[in-house]
Amino acid sequence: MIETKDINFYYGDFHALRNISMKIEPNTVTAFIGPSGCGKSTFLRLFNRMNDLIDNTRMTGTCRVDGADIYRKSVQVDELRKKVGMVFQKPNPFPKSIFENVAYGLRVNHIGNRAYVTGRVEESLRAAALWDEVKDKLKKSAFELSGGQQQRLCIARALAVSPSVLLMDEPASALDPISTSKIEDLIYALKKDYTIVIVTHNMQQAARVSGKTGFFMHGELIEYDDTKKIFLNPEKEQTQNYITGRFG
């Protein structure tokens, strides 16, 4: 479970997130939608403290993952990021072989058992629906893969260290429709084992893959409910206007 309470976030003097409280249940897909600059990616990055890498930012409120406050001083951020993996907008494979891309997190964590690493790489590639396409070319460069395959490779890399949460920031926005469909099918399949949070500008995608949807605007969480309710019967006029294309 992910739970936030009264989150406020600032880039310098800019108040980017305002009083956001939310609960995300385990083994669900939650989508964040809203116009550009509304705060949805900033909020997503709170869950694995990626915003810590940005200078002159600060946060108030609490953010808990599985009941633990992830912003307390004793938290090991590297350990948190193993538990809360992230896939970015554009595929970002490392300049290594397909195998070593997936094994990277295991190597960093000093796991040297060859049989374990090999097994984990295969398991992760299978989970990312990529194994059958790459099993005969694991030693080849990851850059030889298509964009959609590279994105699934990045998902496999995130899965290899056994996270419980997977964050996806516009994971299909740089992909063609066929690759996008494969990513969506993958998200749907992974929810049985992972809690997935996805930021998307594509409202049809949110409707297809998510069980819950949060609508953000001007740094505020306007509405958060079952995806069907958000799209078919939203409570807030602002949500209705966005869903129907009257703005944004």
CSV table of C-alpha atoms in Angstrom, one decimal:
chain,number,residue,atom,x,y,z
A,1,MET,CA,0.0,0.0,0.0
A,2,ILE,CA,1.0,3.6,-0.7
A,3,GLU,CA,-0.5,6.3,1.5
A,4,THR,CA,0.1,10.0,1.4
A,5,LYS,CA,-1.3,12.6,3.8
A,6,ASP,CA,-1.3,16.4,3.3
A,7,ILE,CA,1.6,16.4,0.8
A,8,ASN,CA,2.8,19.8,-0.3
A,9,PHE,CA,5.8,20.1,-2.6
A,10,TYR,CA,7.8,23.1,-3.7
A,11,TYR,CA,10.3,23.8,-6.5
A,12,GLY,CA,12.0,26.8,-4.9
A,13,ASP,CA,9.1,29.2,-4.3
A,14,PHE,CA,6.8,27.4,-6.7
A,15,HIS,CA,4.0,25.5,-4.9
A,16,ALA,CA,3.8,22.4,-7.2
A,17,LEU,CA,1.6,20.1,-5.1
A,18,ARG,CA,-1.1,21.2,-2.7
A,19,ASN,CA,-2.4,19.1,0.2
A,20,ILE,CA,-2.6,15.8,-1.5
A,21,SER,CA,-3.9,12.8,0.4
A,22,MET,CA,-4.3,9.4,-1.3
A,23,LYS,CA,-4.3,5.7,-0.6
A,24,ILE,CA,-3.2,3.2,-3.3
A,25,GLU,CA,-4.1,-0.4,-2.6
A,26,PRO,CA,-1.7,-3.3,-3.3
A,27,ASN,CA,-1.9,-5.2,-6.6
A,28,THR,CA,-3.8,-2.5,-8.4
A,29,VAL,CA,-3.1,-0.3,-11.4
A,30,THR,CA,-3.6,3.4,-10.6
A,31,ALA,CA,-3.5,6.1,-13.4
A,32,PHE,CA,-2.7,9.7,-12.9
A,33,ILE,CA,-4.2,12.0,-15.6
A,34,GLY,CA,-4.4,15.8,-16.0
A,35,PRO,CA,-3.0,18.6,-18.2
A,36,SER,CA,0.7,19.1,-18.7
A,37,GLY,CA,2.3,20.8,-15.6
A,38,CYS,CA,-0.4,19.7,-13.2
A,39,GLY,CA,1.9,17.9,-10.8
A,40,LYS,CA,1.2,14.2,-11.6
A,41,SER,CA,4.8,13.3,-12.5
A,42,THR,CA,6.1,15.2,-9.5
A,43,PHE,CA,3.7,13.3,-7.2
A,44,LEU,CA,4.7,10.0,-8.8
A,45,ARG,CA,8.4,10.7,-8.2
A,46,LEU,CA,7.7,11.2,-4.4
A,47,PHE,CA,7.1,7.4,-4.1
A,48,ASN,CA,10.7,6.5,-4.6
A,49,ARG,CA,12.3,9.9,-3.7
A,50,MET,CA,13.4,10.7,-7.2
A,51,ASN,CA,12.7,14.4,-6.5
A,52,ASP,CA,15.6,14.2,-4.0
A,53,LEU,CA,17.8,14.6,-7.0
A,54,ILE,CA,16.5,18.0,-7.8
A,55,ASP,CA,18.1,21.0,-6.1
A,56,ASN,CA,16.0,23.5,-4.1
A,57,THR,CA,13.0,21.4,-3.5
A,58,ARG,CA,11.1,20.6,-0.3
A,59,MET,CA,8.2,18.6,0.8
A,60,THR,CA,5.8,18.6,3.8
A,61,GLY,CA,3.3,15.9,4.8
A,62,THR,CA,3.9,12.2,5.0
A,63,CYS,CA,4.4,9.5,2.4
A,64,ARG,CA,4.2,5.8,3.5
A,65,VAL,CA,4.9,2.6,1.5
A,66,ASP,CA,3.7,-0.5,3.3
A,67,GLY,CA,3.2,1.5,6.4
A,68,ALA,CA,6.7,2.9,6.6
A,69,ASP,CA,7.4,6.6,6.3
A,70,ILE,CA,9.8,6.7,3.4
A,71,TYR,CA,11.0,10.2,4.2
A,72,ARG,CA,12.3,9.6,7.7
A,73,LYS,CA,16.1,10.2,8.0
A,74,SER,CA,17.0,6.6,8.7
A,75,VAL,CA,15.6,5.4,5.3
A,76,GLN,CA,18.2,3.9,2.9
A,77,VAL,CA,17.1,5.4,-0.4
A,78,ASP,CA,18.9,2.8,-2.5
A,79,GLU,CA,16.9,0.1,-0.6
A,80,LEU,CA,13.7,2.1,-1.2
A,81,ARG,CA,14.3,2.3,-4.9
A,82,LYS,CA,14.8,-1.5,-5.1
A,83,LYS,CA,11.3,-1.9,-3.5
A,84,VAL,CA,9.8,0.9,-5.6
A,85,GLY,CA,11.1,0.5,-9.2
A,86,MET,CA,10.6,3.1,-12.0
A,87,VAL,CA,10.3,3.1,-15.7
A,88,PHE,CA,10.7,6.4,-17.5
A,89,GLN,CA,9.1,8.1,-20.5
A,90,LYS,CA,11.8,7.2,-23.0
A,91,PRO,CA,13.5,3.8,-23.0
A,92,ASN,CA,16.9,4.2,-21.3
A,93,PRO,CA,18.8,0.9,-21.7
A,94,PHE,CA,22.5,0.9,-20.6
A,95,PRO,CA,25.3,0.5,-23.2
A,96,LYS,CA,25.6,-3.2,-22.3
A,97,SER,CA,24.2,-6.5,-23.5
A,98,ILE,CA,20.6,-7.4,-23.1
A,99,PHE,CA,21.6,-9.9,-20.3
A,100,GLU,CA,23.7,-7.3,-18.4
A,101,ASN,CA,21.0,-4.7,-18.6
A,102,VAL,CA,18.6,-7.0,-16.7
A,103,ALA,CA,21.4,-8.2,-14.4
A,104,TYR,CA,22.6,-4.7,-13.5
A,105,GLY,CA,20.6,-4.3,-10.3
A,106,LEU,CA,21.7,-7.7,-9.1
A,107,ARG,CA,25.4,-6.9,-9.8
A,108,VAL,CA,25.1,-3.5,-8.0
A,109,ASN,CA,23.7,-5.4,-5.0
A,110,HIS,CA,26.8,-7.7,-5.1
A,111,ILE,CA,24.8,-10.8,-6.0
A,112,GLY,CA,27.4,-13.0,-7.6
A,113,ASN,CA,25.8,-16.4,-7.8
A,114,ARG,CA,25.8,-17.1,-11.5
A,115,ALA,CA,22.9,-19.5,-11.5
A,116,TYR,CA,20.7,-17.2,-9.5
A,117,VAL,CA,21.5,-14.2,-11.7
A,118,THR,CA,20.9,-16.2,-14.9
A,119,GLY,CA,17.6,-17.5,-13.5
A,120,ARG,CA,16.5,-14.1,-12.4
A,121,VAL,CA,17.3,-12.5,-15.7
A,122,GLU,CA,15.1,-15.1,-17.5
A,123,GLU,CA,12.3,-14.7,-15.0
A,124,SER,CA,12.3,-10.9,-15.4
A,125,LEU,CA,12.4,-11.1,-19.2
A,126,ARG,CA,9.5,-13.6,-19.1
A,127,ALA,CA,7.6,-11.3,-16.8
A,128,ALA,CA,8.2,-8.4,-19.2
A,129,ALA,CA,6.9,-10.5,-22.1
A,130,LEU,CA,10.3,-10.2,-23.8
A,131,TRP,CA,12.0,-13.6,-23.3
A,132,ASP,CA,10.9,-15.3,-26.5
A,133,GLU,CA,12.1,-12.3,-28.6
A,134,VAL,CA,15.6,-12.1,-27.1
A,135,LYS,CA,16.5,-15.5,-25.6
A,136,ASP,CA,18.9,-16.3,-28.5
A,137,LYS,CA,20.6,-12.9,-28.5
A,138,LEU,CA,21.2,-12.1,-24.8
A,139,LYS,CA,24.8,-11.2,-25.5
A,140,LYS,CA,23.9,-8.6,-28.1
A,141,SER,CA,23.7,-4.9,-27.4
A,142,ALA,CA,20.4,-3.6,-25.9
A,143,PHE,CA,20.6,-0.8,-28.5
A,144,GLU,CA,19.8,-3.4,-31.2
A,145,LEU,CA,16.3,-3.8,-29.9
A,146,SER,CA,13.3,-1.7,-31.1
A,147,GLY,CA,12.0,1.1,-29.0
A,148,GLY,CA,9.1,-1.0,-27.7
A,149,GLN,CA,11.5,-3.9,-26.9
A,150,GLN,CA,13.9,-1.5,-25.1
A,151,GLN,CA,11.0,-0.2,-23.0
A,152,ARG,CA,10.1,-3.8,-22.0
A,153,LEU,CA,13.8,-4.4,-21.3
A,154,CYS,CA,13.7,-1.5,-18.9
A,155,ILE,CA,10.7,-3.0,-17.2
A,156,ALA,CA,12.5,-6.3,-16.9
A,157,ARG,CA,15.5,-4.5,-15.4
A,158,ALA,CA,13.2,-2.9,-12.8
A,159,LEU,CA,11.6,-6.3,-12.0
A,160,ALA,CA,14.9,-8.1,-11.6
A,161,VAL,CA,15.5,-6.7,-8.1
A,162,SER,CA,12.0,-7.9,-6.9
A,163,PRO,CA,10.2,-4.6,-6.3
A,164,SER,CA,6.7,-4.5,-4.8
A,165,VAL,CA,5.8,-1.3,-6.6
A,166,LEU,CA,6.4,-0.3,-10.2
A,167,LEU,CA,6.1,3.4,-11.2
A,168,MET,CA,5.7,4.3,-14.9
A,169,ASP,CA,6.0,7.8,-16.1
A,170,GLU,CA,4.4,8.0,-19.6
A,171,PRO,CA,5.9,4.6,-20.4
A,172,ALA,CA,4.3,4.4,-23.9
A,173,SER,CA,4.4,8.0,-25.1
A,174,ALA,CA,7.4,7.5,-27.3
A,175,LEU,CA,6.2,4.2,-28.8
A,176,ASP,CA,4.2,3.2,-31.8
A,177,PRO,CA,0.6,1.8,-31.4
A,178,ILE,CA,1.6,-1.9,-31.6
A,179,SER,CA,4.4,-1.4,-29.0
A,180,THR,CA,2.0,0.6,-26.9
A,181,SER,CA,-0.5,-2.2,-27.0
A,182,LYS,CA,2.1,-4.7,-25.8
A,183,ILE,CA,3.1,-2.4,-22.9
A,184,GLU,CA,-0.6,-2.1,-21.9
A,185,ASP,CA,-1.1,-5.8,-22.0
A,186,LEU,CA,2.0,-6.2,-19.9
A,187,ILE,CA,0.8,-3.7,-17.3
A,188,TYR,CA,-2.5,-5.6,-17.0
A,189,ALA,CA,-0.6,-8.9,-16.5
A,190,LEU,CA,1.8,-7.5,-13.9
A,191,LYS,CA,-0.8,-6.2,-11.6
A,192,LYS,CA,-1.3,-9.6,-10.0
A,193,ASP,CA,2.2,-9.4,-8.6
A,194,TYR,CA,2.9,-5.7,-8.3
A,195,THR,CA,1.3,-2.4,-7.3
A,196,ILE,CA,1.6,-0.2,-10.5
A,197,VAL,CA,1.2,3.5,-10.7
A,198,ILE,CA,1.2,5.1,-14.2
A,199,VAL,CA,1.2,8.7,-15.3
A,200,THR,CA,-0.3,9.1,-18.8
A,201,HIS,CA,-1.6,11.9,-21.0
A,202,ASN,CA,-3.6,9.2,-22.9
A,203,MET,CA,-7.0,9.0,-21.3
A,204,GLN,CA,-8.0,6.0,-23.4
A,205,GLN,CA,-4.9,4.2,-22.0
A,206,ALA,CA,-5.8,5.1,-18.4
A,207,ALA,CA,-9.3,3.8,-19.1
A,208,ARG,CA,-7.9,0.5,-20.5
A,209,VAL,CA,-5.3,-0.4,-18.0
A,210,SER,CA,-6.2,1.1,-14.6
A,211,GLY,CA,-8.6,0.2,-11.8
A,212,LYS,CA,-8.3,3.6,-10.1
A,213,THR,CA,-7.7,7.1,-11.6
A,214,GLY,CA,-6.6,10.3,-10.0
A,215,PHE,CA,-7.3,13.6,-11.9
A,216,PHE,CA,-4.8,16.4,-11.2
A,217,MET,CA,-5.0,20.1,-12.0
A,218,HIS,CA,-2.9,23.0,-10.9
A,219,GLY,CA,-1.0,20.9,-8.3
A,220,GLU,CA,-4.2,19.6,-6.7
A,221,LEU,CA,-5.9,16.2,-6.7
A,222,ILE,CA,-9.3,17.1,-8.0
A,223,GLU,CA,-10.9,13.7,-7.9
A,224,TYR,CA,-9.7,10.1,-7.2
A,225,ASP,CA,-12.0,7.1,-7.7
A,226,ASP,CA,-12.7,3.9,-9.6
A,227,THR,CA,-11.6,4.5,-13.2
A,228,LYS,CA,-15.1,3.7,-14.6
A,229,LYS,CA,-16.6,6.3,-12.3
A,230,ILE,CA,-14.1,8.9,-13.2
A,231,PHE,CA,-14.7,8.5,-16.9
A,232,LEU,CA,-18.4,7.8,-16.9
A,233,ASN,CA,-19.8,9.7,-13.9
A,234,PRO,CA,-17.3,12.0,-12.3
A,235,GLU,CA,-18.4,14.1,-9.3
A,236,LYS,CA,-16.4,17.2,-10.1
A,237,GLU,CA,-17.2,19.6,-13.0
A,238,GLN,CA,-13.5,20.1,-13.6
A,239,THR,CA,-13.0,16.3,-14.1
A,240,GLN,CA,-16.0,16.2,-16.5
A,241,ASN,CA,-14.6,19.1,-18.5
A,242,TYR,CA,-11.2,17.5,-18.9
A,243,ILE,CA,-12.6,14.0,-19.7
A,244,THR,CA,-14.8,15.5,-22.4
A,245,GLY,CA,-12.0,17.6,-23.9
A,246,ARG,CA,-13.3,21.0,-23.0
A,247,PHE,CA,-9.9,22.0,-21.8
A,248,GLY,CA,-6.4,20.4,-21.5
